[in-house]
CSV table of C-alpha atoms in Angstrom, one decimal:
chain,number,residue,atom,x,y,z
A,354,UNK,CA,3.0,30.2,-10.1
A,355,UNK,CA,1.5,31.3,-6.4
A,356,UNK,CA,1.0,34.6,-7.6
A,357,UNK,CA,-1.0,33.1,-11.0
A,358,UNK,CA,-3.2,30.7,-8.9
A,359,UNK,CA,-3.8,33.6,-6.0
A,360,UNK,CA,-5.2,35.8,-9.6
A,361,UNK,CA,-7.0,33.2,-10.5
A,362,UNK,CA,-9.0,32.6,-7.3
A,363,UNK,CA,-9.8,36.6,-7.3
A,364,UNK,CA,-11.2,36.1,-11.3
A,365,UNK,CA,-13.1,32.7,-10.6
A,366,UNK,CA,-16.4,31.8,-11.3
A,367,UNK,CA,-18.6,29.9,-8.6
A,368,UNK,CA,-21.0,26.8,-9.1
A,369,UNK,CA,-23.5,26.4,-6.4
A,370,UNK,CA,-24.1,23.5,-4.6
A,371,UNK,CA,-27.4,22.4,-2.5
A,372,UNK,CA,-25.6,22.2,0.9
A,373,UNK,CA,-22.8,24.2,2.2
A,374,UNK,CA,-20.6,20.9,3.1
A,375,UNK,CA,-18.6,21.4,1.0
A,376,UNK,CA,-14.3,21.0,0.4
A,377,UNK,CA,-12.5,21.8,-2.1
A,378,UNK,CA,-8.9,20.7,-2.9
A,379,UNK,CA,-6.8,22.9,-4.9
A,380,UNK,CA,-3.7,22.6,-6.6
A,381,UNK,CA,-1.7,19.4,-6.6
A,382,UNK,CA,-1.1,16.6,-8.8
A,383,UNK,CA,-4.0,14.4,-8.8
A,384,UNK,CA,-3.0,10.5,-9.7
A,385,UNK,CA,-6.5,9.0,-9.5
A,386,UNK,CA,-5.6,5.2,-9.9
A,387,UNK,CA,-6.8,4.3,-12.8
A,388,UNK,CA,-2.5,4.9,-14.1
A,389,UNK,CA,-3.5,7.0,-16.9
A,390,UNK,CA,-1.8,10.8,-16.8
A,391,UNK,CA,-1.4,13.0,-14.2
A,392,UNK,CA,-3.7,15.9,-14.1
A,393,UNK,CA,-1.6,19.3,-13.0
A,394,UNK,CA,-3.3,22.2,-10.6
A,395,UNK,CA,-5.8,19.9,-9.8
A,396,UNK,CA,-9.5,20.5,-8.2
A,397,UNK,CA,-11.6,18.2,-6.5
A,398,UNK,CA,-14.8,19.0,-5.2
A,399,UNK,CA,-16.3,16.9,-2.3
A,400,UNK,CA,-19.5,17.3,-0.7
A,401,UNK,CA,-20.3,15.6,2.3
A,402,UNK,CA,-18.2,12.4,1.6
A,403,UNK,CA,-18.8,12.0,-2.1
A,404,UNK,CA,-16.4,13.3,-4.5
A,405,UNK,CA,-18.5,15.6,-6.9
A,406,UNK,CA,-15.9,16.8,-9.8
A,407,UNK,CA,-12.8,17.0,-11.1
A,408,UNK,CA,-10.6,18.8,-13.0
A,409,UNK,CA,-7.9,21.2,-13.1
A,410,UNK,CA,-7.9,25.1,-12.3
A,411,UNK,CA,-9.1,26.9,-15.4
A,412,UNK,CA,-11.8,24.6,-16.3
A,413,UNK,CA,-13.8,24.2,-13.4
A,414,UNK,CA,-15.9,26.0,-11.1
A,415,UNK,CA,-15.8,26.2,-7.5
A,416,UNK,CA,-18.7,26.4,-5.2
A,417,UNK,CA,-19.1,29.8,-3.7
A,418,UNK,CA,-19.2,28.1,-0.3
A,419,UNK,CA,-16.6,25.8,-0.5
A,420,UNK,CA,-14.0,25.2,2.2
A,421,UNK,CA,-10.9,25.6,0.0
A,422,UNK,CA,-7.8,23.2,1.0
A,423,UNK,CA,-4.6,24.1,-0.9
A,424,UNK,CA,-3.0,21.0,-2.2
A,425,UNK,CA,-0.1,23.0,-3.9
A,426,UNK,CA,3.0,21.3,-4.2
A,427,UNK,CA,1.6,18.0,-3.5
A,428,UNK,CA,0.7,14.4,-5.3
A,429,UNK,CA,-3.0,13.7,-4.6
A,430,UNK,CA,-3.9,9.9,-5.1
A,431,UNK,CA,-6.6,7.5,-3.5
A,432,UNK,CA,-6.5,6.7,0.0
A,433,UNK,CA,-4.6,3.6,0.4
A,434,UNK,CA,-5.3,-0.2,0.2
A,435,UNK,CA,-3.0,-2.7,2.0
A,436,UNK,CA,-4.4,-5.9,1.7
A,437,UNK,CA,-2.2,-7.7,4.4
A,438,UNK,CA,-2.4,-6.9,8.0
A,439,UNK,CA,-3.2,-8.2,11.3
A,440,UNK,CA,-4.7,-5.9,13.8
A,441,UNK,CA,-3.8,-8.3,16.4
A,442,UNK,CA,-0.2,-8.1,16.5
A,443,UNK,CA,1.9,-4.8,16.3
A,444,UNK,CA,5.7,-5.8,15.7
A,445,UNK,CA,6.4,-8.0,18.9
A,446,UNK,CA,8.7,-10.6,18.2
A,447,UNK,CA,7.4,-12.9,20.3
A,448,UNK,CA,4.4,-14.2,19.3
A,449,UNK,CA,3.8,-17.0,21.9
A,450,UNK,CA,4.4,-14.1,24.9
A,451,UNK,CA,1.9,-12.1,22.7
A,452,UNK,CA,-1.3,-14.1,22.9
A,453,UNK,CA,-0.8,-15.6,26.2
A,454,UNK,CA,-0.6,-12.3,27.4
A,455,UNK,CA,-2.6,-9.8,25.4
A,456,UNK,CA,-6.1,-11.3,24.0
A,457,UNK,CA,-7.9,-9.6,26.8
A,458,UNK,CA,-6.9,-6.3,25.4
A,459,UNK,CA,-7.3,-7.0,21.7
A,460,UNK,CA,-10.5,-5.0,21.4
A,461,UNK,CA,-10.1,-2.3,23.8
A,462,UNK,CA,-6.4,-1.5,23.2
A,463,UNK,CA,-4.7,-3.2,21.0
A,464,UNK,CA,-7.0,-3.6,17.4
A,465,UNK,CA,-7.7,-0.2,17.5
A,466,UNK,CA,-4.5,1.2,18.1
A,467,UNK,CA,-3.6,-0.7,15.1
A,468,UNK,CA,-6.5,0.5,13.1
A,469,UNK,CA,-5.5,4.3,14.3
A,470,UNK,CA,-1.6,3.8,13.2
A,471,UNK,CA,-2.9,2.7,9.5
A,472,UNK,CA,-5.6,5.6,9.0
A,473,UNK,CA,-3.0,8.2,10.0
A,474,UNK,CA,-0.4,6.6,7.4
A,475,UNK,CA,-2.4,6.8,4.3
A,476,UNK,CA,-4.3,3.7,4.7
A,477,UNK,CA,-8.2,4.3,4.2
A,478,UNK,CA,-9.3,0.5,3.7
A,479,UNK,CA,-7.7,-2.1,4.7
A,480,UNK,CA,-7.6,-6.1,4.6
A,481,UNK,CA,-7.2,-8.1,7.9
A,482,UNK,CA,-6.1,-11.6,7.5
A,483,UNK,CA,-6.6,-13.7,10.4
A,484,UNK,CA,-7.2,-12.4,13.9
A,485,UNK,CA,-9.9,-13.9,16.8
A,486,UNK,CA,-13.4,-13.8,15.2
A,487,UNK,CA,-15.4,-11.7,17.7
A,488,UNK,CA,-12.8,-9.0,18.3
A,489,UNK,CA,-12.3,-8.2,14.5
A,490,UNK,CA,-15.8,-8.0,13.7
A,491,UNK,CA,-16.2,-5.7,16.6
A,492,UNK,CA,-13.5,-3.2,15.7
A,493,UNK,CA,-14.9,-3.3,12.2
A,494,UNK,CA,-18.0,-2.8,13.2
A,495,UNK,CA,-16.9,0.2,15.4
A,496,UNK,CA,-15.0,1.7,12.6
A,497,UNK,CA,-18.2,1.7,10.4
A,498,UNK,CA,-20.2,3.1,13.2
A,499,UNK,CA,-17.6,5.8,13.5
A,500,UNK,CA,-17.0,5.0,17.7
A,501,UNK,CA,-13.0,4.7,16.9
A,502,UNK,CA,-10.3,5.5,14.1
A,503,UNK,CA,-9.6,3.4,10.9
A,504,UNK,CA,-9.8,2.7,7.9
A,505,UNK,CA,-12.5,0.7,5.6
A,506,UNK,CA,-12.1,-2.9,7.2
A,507,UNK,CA,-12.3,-6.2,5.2
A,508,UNK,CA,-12.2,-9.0,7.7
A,509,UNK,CA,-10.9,-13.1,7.1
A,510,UNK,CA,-11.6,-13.8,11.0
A,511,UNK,CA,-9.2,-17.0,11.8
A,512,UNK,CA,-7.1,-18.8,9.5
A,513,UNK,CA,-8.3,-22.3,8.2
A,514,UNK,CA,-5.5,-25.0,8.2
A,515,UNK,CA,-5.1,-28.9,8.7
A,516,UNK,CA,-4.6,-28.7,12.7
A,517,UNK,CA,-3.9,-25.2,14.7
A,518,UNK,CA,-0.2,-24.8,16.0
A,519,UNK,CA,-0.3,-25.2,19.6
A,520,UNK,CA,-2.1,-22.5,21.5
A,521,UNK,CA,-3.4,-20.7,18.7
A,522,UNK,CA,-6.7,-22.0,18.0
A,523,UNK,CA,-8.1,-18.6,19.2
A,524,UNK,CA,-7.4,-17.3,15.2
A,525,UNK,CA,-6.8,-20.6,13.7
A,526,UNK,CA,-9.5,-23.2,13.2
A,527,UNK,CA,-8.4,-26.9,11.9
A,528,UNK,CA,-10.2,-28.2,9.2
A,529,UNK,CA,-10.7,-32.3,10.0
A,530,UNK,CA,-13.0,-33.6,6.9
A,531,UNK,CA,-15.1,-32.2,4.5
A,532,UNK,CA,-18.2,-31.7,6.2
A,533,UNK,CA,-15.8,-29.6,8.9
A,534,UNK,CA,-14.6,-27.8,6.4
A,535,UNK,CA,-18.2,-26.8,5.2
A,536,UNK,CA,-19.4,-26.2,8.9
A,537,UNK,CA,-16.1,-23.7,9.4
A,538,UNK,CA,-17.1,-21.6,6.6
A,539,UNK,CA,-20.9,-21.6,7.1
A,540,UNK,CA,-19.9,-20.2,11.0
A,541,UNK,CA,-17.6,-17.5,8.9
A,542,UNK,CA,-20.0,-16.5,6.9
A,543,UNK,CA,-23.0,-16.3,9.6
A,544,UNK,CA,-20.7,-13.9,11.3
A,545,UNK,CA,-20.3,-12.0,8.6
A,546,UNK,CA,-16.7,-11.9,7.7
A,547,UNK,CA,-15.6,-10.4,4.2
A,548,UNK,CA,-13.6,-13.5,2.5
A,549,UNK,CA,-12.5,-16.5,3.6
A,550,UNK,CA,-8.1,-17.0,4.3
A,551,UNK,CA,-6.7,-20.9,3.9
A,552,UNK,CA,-2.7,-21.8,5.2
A,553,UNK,CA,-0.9,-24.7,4.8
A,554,UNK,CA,-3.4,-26.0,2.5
A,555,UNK,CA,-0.8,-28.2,1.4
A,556,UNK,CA,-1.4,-30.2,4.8
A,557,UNK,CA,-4.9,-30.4,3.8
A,558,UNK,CA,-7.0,-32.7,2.1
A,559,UNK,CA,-8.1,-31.9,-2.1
A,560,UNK,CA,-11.4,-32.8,-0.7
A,561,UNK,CA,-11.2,-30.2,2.3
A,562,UNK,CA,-9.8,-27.7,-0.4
A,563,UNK,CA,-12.5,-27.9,-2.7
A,564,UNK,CA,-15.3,-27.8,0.2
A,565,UNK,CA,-13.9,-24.7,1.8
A,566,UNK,CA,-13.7,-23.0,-1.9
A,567,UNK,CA,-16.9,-24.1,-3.3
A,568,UNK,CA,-18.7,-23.1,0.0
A,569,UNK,CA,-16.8,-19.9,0.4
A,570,UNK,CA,-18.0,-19.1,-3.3
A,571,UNK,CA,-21.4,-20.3,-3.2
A,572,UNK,CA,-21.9,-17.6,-0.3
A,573,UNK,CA,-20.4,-15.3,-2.2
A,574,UNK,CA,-16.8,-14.8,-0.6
A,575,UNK,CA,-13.3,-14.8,-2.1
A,576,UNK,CA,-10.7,-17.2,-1.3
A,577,UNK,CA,-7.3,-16.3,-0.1
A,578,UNK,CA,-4.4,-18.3,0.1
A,579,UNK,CA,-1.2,-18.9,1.7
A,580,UNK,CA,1.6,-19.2,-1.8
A,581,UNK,CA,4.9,-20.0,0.4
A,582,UNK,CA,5.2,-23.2,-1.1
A,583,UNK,CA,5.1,-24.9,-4.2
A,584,UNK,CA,2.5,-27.6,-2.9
A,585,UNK,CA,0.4,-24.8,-1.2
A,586,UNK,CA,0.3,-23.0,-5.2
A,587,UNK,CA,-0.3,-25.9,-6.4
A,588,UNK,CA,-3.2,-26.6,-5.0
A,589,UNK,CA,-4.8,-23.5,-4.7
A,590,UNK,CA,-4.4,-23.1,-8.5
A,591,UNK,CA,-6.3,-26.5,-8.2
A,592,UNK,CA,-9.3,-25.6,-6.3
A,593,UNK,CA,-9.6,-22.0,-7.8
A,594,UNK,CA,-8.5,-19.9,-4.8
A,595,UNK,CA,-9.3,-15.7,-5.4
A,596,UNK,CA,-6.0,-14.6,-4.6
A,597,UNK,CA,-2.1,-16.0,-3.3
A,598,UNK,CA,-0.2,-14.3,-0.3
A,599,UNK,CA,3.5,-13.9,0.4
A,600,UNK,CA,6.1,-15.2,-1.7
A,601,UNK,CA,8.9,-15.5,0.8
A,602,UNK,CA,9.6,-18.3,2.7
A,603,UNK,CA,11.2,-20.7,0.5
A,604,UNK,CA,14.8,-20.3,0.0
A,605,UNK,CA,14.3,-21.2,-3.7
A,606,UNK,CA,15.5,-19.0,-6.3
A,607,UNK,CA,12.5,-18.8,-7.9
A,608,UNK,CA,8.8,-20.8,-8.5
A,609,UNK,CA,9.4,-24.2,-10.4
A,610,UNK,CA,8.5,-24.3,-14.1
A,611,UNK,CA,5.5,-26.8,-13.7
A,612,UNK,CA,4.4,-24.0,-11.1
A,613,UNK,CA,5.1,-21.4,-13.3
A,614,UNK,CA,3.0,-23.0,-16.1
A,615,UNK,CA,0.3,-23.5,-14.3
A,616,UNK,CA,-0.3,-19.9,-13.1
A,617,UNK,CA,0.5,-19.0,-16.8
A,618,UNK,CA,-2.5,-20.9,-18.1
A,619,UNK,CA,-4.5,-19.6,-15.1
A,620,UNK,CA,-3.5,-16.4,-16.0
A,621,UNK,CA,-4.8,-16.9,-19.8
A,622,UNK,CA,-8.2,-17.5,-18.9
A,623,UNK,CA,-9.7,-14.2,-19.1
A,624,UNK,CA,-13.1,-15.3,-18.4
A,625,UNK,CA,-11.9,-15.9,-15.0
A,626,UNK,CA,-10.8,-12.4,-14.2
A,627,UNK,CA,-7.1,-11.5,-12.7
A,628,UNK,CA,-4.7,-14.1,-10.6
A,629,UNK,CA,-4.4,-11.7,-8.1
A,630,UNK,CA,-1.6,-12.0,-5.3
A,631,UNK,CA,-0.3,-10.2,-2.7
A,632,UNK,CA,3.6,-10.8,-2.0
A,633,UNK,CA,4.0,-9.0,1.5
A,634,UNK,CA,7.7,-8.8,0.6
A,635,UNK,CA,9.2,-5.8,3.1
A,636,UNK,CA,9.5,-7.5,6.4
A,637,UNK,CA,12.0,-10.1,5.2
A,638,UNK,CA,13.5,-7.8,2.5
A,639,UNK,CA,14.1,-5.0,5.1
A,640,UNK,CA,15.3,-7.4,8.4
A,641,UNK,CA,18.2,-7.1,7.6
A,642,UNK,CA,18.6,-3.5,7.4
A,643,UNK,CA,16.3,-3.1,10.7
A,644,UNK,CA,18.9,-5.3,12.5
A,645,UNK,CA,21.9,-3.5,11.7
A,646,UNK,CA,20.6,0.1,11.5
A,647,UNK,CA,18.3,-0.6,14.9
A,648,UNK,CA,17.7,3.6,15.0
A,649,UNK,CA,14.7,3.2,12.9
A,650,UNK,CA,12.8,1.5,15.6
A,651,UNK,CA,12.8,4.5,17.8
A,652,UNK,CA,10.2,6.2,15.5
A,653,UNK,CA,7.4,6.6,18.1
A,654,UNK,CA,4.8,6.3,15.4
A,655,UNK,CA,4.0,2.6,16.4
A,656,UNK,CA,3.3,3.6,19.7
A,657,UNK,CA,0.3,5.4,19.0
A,658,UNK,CA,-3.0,3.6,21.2
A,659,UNK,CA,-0.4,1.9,23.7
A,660,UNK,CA,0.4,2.6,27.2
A,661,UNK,CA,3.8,2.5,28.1
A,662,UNK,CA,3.7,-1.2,29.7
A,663,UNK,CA,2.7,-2.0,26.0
A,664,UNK,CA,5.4,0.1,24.2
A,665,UNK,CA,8.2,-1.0,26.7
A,666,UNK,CA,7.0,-4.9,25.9
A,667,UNK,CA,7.5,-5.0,22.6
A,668,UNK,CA,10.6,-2.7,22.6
A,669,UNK,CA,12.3,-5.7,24.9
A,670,UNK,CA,11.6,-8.1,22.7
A,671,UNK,CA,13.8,-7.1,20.0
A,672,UNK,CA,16.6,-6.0,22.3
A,673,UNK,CA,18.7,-8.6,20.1
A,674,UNK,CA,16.8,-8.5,16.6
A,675,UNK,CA,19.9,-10.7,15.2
A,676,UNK,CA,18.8,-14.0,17.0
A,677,UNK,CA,15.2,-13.9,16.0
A,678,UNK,CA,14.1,-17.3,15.1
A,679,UNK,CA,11.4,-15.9,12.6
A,680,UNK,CA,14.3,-14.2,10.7
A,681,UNK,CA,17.1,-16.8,10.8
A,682,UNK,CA,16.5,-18.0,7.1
A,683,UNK,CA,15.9,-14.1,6.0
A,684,UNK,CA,20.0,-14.0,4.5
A,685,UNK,CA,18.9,-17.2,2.1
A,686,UNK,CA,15.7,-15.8,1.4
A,687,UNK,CA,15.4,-12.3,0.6
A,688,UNK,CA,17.9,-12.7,-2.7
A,689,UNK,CA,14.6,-14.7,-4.1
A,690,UNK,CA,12.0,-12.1,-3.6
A,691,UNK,CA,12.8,-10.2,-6.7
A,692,UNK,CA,13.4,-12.9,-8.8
A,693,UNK,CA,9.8,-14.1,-8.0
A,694,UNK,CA,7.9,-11.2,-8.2
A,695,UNK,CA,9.3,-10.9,-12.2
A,696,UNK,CA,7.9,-14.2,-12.6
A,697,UNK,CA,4.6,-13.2,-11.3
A,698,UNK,CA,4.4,-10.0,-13.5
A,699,UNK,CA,5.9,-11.9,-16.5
A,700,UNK,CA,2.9,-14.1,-16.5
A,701,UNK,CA,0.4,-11.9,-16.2
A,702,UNK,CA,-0.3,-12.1,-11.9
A,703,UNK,CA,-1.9,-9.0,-11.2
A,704,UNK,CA,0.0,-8.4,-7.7
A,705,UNK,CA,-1.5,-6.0,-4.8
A,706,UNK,CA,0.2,-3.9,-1.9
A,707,UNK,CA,0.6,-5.8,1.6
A,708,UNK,CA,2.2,-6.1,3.8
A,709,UNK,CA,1.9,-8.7,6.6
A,710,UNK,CA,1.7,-5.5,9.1
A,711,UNK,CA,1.9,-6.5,12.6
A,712,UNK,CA,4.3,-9.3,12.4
A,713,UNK,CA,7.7,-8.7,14.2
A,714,UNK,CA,9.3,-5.8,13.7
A,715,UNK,CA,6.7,-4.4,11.0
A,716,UNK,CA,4.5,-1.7,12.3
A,717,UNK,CA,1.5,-0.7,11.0
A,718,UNK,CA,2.6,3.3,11.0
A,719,UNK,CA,5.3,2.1,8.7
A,720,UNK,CA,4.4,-0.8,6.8
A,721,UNK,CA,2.9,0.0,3.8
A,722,UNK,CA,5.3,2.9,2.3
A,723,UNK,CA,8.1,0.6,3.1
A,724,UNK,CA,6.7,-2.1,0.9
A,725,UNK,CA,5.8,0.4,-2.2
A,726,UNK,CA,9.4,1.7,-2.1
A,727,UNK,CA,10.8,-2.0,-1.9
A,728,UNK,CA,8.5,-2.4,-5.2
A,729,UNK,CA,10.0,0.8,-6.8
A,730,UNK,CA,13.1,1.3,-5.5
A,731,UNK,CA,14.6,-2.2,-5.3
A,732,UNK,CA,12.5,-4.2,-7.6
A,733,UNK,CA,12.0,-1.9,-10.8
A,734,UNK,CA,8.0,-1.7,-10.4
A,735,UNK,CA,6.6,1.4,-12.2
A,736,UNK,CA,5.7,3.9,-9.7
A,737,UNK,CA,2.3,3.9,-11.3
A,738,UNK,CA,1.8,0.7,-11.2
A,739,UNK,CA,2.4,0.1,-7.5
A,740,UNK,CA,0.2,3.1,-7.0
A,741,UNK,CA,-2.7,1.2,-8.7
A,742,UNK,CA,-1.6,-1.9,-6.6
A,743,UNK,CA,-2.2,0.0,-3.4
A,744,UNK,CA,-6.0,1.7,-4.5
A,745,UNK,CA,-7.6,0.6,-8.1
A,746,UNK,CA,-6.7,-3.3,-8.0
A,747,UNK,CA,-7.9,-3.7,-4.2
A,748,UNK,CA,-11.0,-1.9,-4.7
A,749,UNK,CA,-11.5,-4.2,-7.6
A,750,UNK,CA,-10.7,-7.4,-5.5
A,751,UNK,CA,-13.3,-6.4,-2.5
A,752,UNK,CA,-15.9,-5.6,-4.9
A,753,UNK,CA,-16.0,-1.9,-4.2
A,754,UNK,CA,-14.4,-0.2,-7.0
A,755,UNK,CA,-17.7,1.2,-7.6
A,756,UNK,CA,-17.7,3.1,-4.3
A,757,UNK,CA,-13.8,3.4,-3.3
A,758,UNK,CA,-10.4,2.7,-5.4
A,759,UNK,CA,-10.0,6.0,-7.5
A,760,UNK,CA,-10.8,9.7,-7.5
A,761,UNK,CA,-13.7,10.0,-9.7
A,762,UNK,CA,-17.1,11.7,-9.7
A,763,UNK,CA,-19.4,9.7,-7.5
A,764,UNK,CA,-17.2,7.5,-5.3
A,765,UNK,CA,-16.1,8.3,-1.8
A,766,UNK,CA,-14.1,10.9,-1.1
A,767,UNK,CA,-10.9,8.6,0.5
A,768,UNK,CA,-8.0,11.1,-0.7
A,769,UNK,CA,-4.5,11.5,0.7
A,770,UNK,CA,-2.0,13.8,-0.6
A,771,UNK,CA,2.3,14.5,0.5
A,772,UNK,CA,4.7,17.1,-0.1
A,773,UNK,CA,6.5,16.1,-3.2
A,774,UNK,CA,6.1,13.7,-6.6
A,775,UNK,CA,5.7,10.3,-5.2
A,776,UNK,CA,6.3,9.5,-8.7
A,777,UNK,CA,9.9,10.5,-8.4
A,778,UNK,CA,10.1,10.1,-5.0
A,779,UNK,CA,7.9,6.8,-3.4
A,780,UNK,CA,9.5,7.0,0.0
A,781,UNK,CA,7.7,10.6,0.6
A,782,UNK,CA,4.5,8.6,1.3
A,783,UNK,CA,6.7,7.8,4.5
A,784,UNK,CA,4.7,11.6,5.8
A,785,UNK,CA,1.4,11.9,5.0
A,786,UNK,CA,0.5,15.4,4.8
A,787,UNK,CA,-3.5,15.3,3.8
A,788,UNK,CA,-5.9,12.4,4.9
A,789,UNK,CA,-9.2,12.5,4.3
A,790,UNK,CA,-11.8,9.0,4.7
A,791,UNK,CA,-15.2,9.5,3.4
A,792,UNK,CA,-14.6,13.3,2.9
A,793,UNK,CA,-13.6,14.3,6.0
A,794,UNK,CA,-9.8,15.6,7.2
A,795,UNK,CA,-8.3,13.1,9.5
A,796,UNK,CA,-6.9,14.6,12.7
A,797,UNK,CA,-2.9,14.1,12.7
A,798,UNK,CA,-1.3,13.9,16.6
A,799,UNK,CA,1.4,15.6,17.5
């Protein structure tokens, strides 16, 4: 087959472009995210940072001046989505040590490290729910200027919730009244954050509900919610929240019926669009195995961005990763998560990758292939499907599916690509061989 392609290229025709900024990249199997087929010795043509065409070897021409990349033996897709982290946090266990210590450092060190760790996995865009207001709009802001690392950025800035948990009002805001509620989104919005993220809404007020969703909306951000428990579902089905996330921290074996129904009939009204949800199932599903198998946290990936003091921090604080109190339930819960997720699909949820990255033990070099091979590998999920869950469906959901989501003529040329078929083989996306954010080749460190 080498020695067919390597004819071909002496035989080709070439199309000339206006510019010479041009890549080419030859070869692989493109999956472009829509799920439709695969397309074999693939081509696409980027200039600048648009993607210009695509198509196969054979049937389309190749700028004369064209910096060819060979993609050969590879699977091509979109750049990743995950649509559940938090640059603020990166896999300490201890999260009250963390922000007494660290907030002074979350710009400068410890967000972009974060940010870095992601783009070099596969991750070109990227949804942050709930870190400190100033410092995430900062590092996004950076990112789109180009000064650091990272992928596309969609920012919640703090959470909204009946009353903060003690010393964390720095990314959690209480909501106490309507009119609070109103003023706490207006300040959101003014800063510019992306979409709006409610917890424990089932501590809240309907009235609070409904003024943080009908103001979010009537500035024209999306509503995420917290779906841990029935009530918080509930409720957010109620108010007409954009999109659930997690699905793991009830220890019942699945939703409840009236629950159940009431996302089915959601689900049925098509003028509304998609339920979407994001279940961020792999750090509970994989504790278990990270505690009893504790090799896997000597991959150095996570310590990417970190000086030492950092990376020896964090590493104490799972010394004894069986008496974490933010796993002790995990053995009672984890034998739900599938069960759940088939309820979702069954009636019609449209789910999304995340992945709570950040939390303990869950890094964001790591995070999102683990959760994509928890979906195929343990769960069932069509590869294809979890593929459009990590690129299409997000794009979609920000509003950028114009721009971003899939490899097509016109849109920006976020592209990864790995040695292998991802759709025989998910866990390959663990090694990212190709990454490329608006048409340029992302740097790998040795």
């Amino acid at each position: 087959m080498r020695v067919l392609v390597l004819l071909f290229f002496i035989h080709i025709s070439y199309l000339s472009f206006s510019n010479d900024n041009i890549k080419v990249l030859m070869g692989g199997t493109l999956i472009d995210g829509y799920g439709s087929h695969t397309i074999k010795n693939s081509v696409i043509i980027i200039q600048d940072d648009v993607i210009k065409e695509v198509g196969s070897i054979g049937n389309i021409e190749i700028p004369q001046e064209a910096e060819i990349i060979s993609t050969e033996g590879m699977s091509v897709l979109p750049g990743l989505w995950d649509m559940h982290v938090h640059l603020d946090i990166n896999g300490h266990t201890d999260y009250s040590h963390w922000h007494d210590v660290y907030p002074v450092i979350f710009e400068d060190v410890i967000m972009p490290s974060s940010a870095h760790q992601l783009l070099l996995a596969g991750v070109t865009s990227a949804r942050d729910c709930g870190a400190p207001l100033n410092d995430i709009i900062s590092i996004r802001e950076k990112i789109n200027k180009n000064i650091i690392p990272g992928p596309n950025l969609y920012v919640s800035g703090p959470f909204l919730q009946h009353k903060p948990y003690p010393n964390t009002e720095l990314y959690r805001w209480g909501i106490n009244g309507v009119e609070d509620a109103k003023r706490k989104v207006k300040k959101l919005v003014n800063a510019g954050v992306d979409f709006i993220k409610l917890i424990d809404q089932d501590q809240m007020t309907m009235d609070e509900l409904y003024a943080v969703v009908k103001e979010s909306h009537k500035n024209g951000l999306k509503v995420v919610a917290h779906g841990h428990r029935p009530e918080e579902i509930r409720r957010g089905l109620k108010v007409g929240v954009d999109c659930f996330e997690h699905t793991g921290l009830s220890s019942a074996p699945g939703y409840p019926e009236d629950v159940m129904s009431m996302i089915r009939e959601r689900t049925a009204q098509m003028n509304l669009g998609p339920l979407f949800w994001t279940p961020t199932v792999s750090p509970l599903y994989n504790y278990e195995y990270i505690r009893d198998n504790m090799e896997i946290l000597d991959n150095d990936s996570w310590h990417l961005g970190l000086p030492d003091s950092i990376i020896q921090d964090i590493r104490n604080s799972f010394k004894h990763p069986d008496r974490l109190p933010y796993y002790q339930l995990t053995p009672s819960r984890k034998p739900t998560l599938k069960r759940k997720i088939n309820q979702l699909l069954d009636a019609g949820v449209v789910l999304m990758i995340g992945t709570d990255s950040g939390v303990p033990l869950t890094f964001h070099s790591q995070s999102t292939w683990n959760e994509l091979e928890i979906w195929v590998n343990e769960f069932g999920i069509d590869p294809m499907y979890a593929i459009r869950a990590a690129t299409y469906w997000p794009s979609l959901w920000m509003g950028v599916s114009e721009k971003v989501g899939t490899i097509t003529p016109g849109k920006k040329a976020d592209i990864i690509a790995v040695k292998g078929d991802i759709l025989r083989n998910i866990s390959i996306l663990q090694k990212i061989d190709i990454v490329l954010k608006d048409g340029k080749i992302v740097e790998k460190l040795n």
